[in-house]
PDB file of C-alpha atoms in Angstrom:
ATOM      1  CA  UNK T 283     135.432 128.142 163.769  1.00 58.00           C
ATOM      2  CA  UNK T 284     135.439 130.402 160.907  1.00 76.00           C
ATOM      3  CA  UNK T 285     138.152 130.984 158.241  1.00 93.00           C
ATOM      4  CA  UNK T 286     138.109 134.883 158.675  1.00 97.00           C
ATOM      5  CA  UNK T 287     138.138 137.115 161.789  1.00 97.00           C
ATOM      6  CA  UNK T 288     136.577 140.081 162.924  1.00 96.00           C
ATOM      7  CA  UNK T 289     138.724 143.238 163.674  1.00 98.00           C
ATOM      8  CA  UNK T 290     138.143 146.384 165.808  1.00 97.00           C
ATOM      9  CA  UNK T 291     140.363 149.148 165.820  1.00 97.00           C
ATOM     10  CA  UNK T 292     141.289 149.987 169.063  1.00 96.00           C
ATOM     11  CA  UNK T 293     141.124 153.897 168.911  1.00 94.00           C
ATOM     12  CA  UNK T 294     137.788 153.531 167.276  1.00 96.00           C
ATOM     13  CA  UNK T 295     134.573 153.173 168.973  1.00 96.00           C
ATOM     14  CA  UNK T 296     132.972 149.613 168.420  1.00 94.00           C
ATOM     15  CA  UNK T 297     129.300 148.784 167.664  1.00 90.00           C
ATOM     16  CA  UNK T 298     128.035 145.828 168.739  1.00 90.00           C
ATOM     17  CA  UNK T 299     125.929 145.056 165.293  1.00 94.00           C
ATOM     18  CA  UNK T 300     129.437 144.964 163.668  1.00 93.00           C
ATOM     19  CA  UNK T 301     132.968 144.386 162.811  1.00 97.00           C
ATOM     20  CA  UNK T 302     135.257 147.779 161.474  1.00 98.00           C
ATOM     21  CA  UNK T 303     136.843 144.713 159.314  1.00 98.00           C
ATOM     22  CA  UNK T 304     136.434 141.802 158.447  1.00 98.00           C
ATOM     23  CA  UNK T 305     140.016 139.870 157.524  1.00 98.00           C
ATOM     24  CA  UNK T 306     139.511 136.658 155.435  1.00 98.00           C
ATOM     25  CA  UNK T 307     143.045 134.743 154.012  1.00 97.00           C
ATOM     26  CA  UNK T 308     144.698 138.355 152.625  1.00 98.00           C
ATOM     27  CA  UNK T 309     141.750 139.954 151.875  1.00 98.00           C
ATOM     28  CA  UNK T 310     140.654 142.704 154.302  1.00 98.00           C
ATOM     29  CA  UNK T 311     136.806 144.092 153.827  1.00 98.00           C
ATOM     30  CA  UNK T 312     136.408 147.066 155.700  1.00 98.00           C
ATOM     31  CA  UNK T 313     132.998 148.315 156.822  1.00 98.00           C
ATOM     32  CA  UNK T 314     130.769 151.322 155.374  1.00 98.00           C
ATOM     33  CA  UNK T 315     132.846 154.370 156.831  1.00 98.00           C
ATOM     34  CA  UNK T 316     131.554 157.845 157.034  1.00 98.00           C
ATOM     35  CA  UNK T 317     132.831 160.817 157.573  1.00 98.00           C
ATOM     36  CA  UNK T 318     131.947 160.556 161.489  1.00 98.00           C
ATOM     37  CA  UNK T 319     134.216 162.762 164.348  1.00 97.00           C
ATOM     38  CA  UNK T 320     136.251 159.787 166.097  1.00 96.00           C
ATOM     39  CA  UNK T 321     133.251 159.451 168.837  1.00 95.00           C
ATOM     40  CA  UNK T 322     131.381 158.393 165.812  1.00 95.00           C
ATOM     41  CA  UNK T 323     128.657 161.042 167.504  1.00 94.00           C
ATOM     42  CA  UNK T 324     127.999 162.650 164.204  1.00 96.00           C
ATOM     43  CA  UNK T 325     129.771 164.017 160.679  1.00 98.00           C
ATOM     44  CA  UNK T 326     132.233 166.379 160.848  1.00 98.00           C
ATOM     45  CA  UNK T 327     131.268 169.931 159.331  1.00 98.00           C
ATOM     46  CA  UNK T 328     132.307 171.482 155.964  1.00 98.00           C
ATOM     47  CA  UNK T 329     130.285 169.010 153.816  1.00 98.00           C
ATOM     48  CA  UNK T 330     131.665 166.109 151.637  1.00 98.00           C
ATOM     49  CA  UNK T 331     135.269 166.948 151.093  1.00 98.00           C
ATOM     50  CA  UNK T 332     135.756 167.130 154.763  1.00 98.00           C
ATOM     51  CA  UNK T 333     133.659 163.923 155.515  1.00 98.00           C
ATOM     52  CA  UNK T 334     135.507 161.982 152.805  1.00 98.00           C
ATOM     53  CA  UNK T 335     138.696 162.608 154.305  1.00 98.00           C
ATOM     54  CA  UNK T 336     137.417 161.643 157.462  1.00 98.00           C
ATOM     55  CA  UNK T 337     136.190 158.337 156.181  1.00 98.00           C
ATOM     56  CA  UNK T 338     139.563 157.851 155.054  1.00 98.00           C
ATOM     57  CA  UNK T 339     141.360 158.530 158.297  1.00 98.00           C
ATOM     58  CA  UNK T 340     138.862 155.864 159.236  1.00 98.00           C
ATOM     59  CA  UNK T 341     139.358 153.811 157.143  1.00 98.00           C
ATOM     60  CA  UNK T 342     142.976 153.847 157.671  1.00 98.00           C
ATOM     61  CA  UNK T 343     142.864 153.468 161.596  1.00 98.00           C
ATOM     62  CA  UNK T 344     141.173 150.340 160.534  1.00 98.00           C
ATOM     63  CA  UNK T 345     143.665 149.060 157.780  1.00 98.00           C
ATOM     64  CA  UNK T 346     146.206 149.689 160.342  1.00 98.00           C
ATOM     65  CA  UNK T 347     144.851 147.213 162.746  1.00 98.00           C
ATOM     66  CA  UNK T 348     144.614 144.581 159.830  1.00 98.00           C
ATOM     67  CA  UNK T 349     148.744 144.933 159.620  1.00 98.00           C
ATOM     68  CA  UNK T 350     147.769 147.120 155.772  1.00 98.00           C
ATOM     69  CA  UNK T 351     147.639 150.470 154.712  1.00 98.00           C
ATOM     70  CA  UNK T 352     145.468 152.685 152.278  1.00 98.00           C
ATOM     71  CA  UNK T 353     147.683 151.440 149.528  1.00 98.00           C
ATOM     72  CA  UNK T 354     146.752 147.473 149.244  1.00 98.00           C
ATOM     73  CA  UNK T 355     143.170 148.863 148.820  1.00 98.00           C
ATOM     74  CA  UNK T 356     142.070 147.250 145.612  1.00 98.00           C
ATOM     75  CA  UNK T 357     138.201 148.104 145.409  1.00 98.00           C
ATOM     76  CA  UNK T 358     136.452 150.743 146.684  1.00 98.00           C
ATOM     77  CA  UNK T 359     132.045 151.446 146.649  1.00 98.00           C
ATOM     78  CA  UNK T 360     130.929 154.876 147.333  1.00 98.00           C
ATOM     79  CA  UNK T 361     127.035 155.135 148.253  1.00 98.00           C
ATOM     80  CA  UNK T 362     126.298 159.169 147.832  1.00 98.00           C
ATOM     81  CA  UNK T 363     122.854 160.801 148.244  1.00 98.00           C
ATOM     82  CA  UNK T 364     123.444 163.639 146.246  1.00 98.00           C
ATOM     83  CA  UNK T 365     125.605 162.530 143.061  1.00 97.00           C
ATOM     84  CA  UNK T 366     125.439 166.645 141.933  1.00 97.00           C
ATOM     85  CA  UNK T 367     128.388 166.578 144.687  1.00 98.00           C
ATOM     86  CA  UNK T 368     130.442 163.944 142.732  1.00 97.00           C
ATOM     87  CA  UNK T 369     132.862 166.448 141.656  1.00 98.00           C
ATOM     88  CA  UNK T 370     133.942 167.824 145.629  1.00 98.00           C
ATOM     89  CA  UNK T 371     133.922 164.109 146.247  1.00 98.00           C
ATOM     90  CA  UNK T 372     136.412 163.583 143.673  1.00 98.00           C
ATOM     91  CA  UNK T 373     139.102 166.022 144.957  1.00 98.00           C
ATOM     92  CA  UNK T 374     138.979 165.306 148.182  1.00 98.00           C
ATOM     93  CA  UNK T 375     139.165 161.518 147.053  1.00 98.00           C
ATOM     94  CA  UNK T 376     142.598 162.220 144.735  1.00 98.00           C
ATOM     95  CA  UNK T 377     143.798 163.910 148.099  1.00 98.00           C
ATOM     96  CA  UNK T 378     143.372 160.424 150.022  1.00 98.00           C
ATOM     97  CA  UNK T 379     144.960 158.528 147.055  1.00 98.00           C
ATOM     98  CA  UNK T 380     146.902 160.321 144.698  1.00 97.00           C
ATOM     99  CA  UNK T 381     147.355 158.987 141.337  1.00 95.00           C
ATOM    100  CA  UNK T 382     147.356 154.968 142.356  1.00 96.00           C
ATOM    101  CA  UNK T 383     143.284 155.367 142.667  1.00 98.00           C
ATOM    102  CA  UNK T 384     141.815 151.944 143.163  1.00 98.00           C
ATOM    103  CA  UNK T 385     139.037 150.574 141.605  1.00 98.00           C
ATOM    104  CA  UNK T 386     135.691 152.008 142.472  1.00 98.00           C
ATOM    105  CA  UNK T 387     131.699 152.001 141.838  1.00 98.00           C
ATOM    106  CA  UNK T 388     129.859 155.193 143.177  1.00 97.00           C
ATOM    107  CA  UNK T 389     126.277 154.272 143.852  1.00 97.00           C
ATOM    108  CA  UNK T 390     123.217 156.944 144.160  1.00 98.00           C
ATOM    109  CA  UNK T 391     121.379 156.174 147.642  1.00 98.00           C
ATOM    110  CA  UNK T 392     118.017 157.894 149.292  1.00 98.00           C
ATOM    111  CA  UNK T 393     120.000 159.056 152.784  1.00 98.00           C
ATOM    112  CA  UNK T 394     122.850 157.947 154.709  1.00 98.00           C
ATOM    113  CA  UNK T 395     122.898 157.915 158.607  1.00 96.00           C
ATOM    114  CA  UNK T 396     123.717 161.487 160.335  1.00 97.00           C
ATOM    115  CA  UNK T 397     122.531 163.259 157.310  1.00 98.00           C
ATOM    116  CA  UNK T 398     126.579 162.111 156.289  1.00 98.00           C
ATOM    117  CA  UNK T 399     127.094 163.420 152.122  1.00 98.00           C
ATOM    118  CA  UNK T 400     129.195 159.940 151.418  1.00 98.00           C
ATOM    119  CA  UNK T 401     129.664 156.226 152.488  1.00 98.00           C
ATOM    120  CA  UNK T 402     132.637 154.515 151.920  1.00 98.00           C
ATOM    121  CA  UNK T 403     133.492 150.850 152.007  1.00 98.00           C
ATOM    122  CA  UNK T 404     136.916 148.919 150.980  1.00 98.00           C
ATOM    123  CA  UNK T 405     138.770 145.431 150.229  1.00 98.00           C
ATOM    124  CA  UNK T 406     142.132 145.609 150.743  1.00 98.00           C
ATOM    125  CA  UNK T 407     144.476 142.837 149.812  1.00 98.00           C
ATOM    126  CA  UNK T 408     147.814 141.820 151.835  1.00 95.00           C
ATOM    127  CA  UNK T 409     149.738 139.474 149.374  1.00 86.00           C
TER     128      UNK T 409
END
């Protein structure tokens, strides 16, 4: 048996090639998110601002189901094809998290499924 488990959450659609988190000890790792509508049929519209607050509603449907919240994320990535759009990113970033921003690499990337602007993946840490 392993010493982490695999968590869905439950108003999320799941995909069968993986987990929305993985939860290991207190550590939470939280899949690439995009900026998807909640059928996960395609990004929403309005461009990267929108689809990184998506991600984030994502992302925190998923904390949720690991018993955490947006604020025990410790470590952020950020894979953008477009890096000119760092800036919208940004704001609409600061909107998710305010002033406790955690820490974060942004990474330049060919394309990202859907066309999406932005791909987000977390840790978060229950201790």
């Amino acid at each position: 048996m392993p010493g982490w488990s695999r968590v869905n959450a439950p108003e999320l659609p799941e995909l069968p090639v993986f987990a929305h988190a993985a939860v290991a000890g207190a550590h939470i790792y939280v899949s690439g998110m995009l900026g998807v509508r909640d059928d996960f049929s395609g990004v929403v519209e309005g461009g990267i601002g929108p689809e990184t607050k998506q991600a984030f509603r994502h992302v925190e449907r998923i904390l949720r189901a690991c018993d955490a919240s947006l604020a025990d994320v410790v470590k952020v990535s950020v894979f953008m094809p477009d890096l000119g759009e760092w800036e919208a990113m940004n704001a609409a970033y600061l909107e998710v998290f305010g002033e406790r921003t955690p820490a974060r690499i942004a990474v330049g990337c060919a394309a990202l499924l859907f066309g999406a602007r932005a791909e987000f993946d977390c840790v978060a840490y229950r201790g």
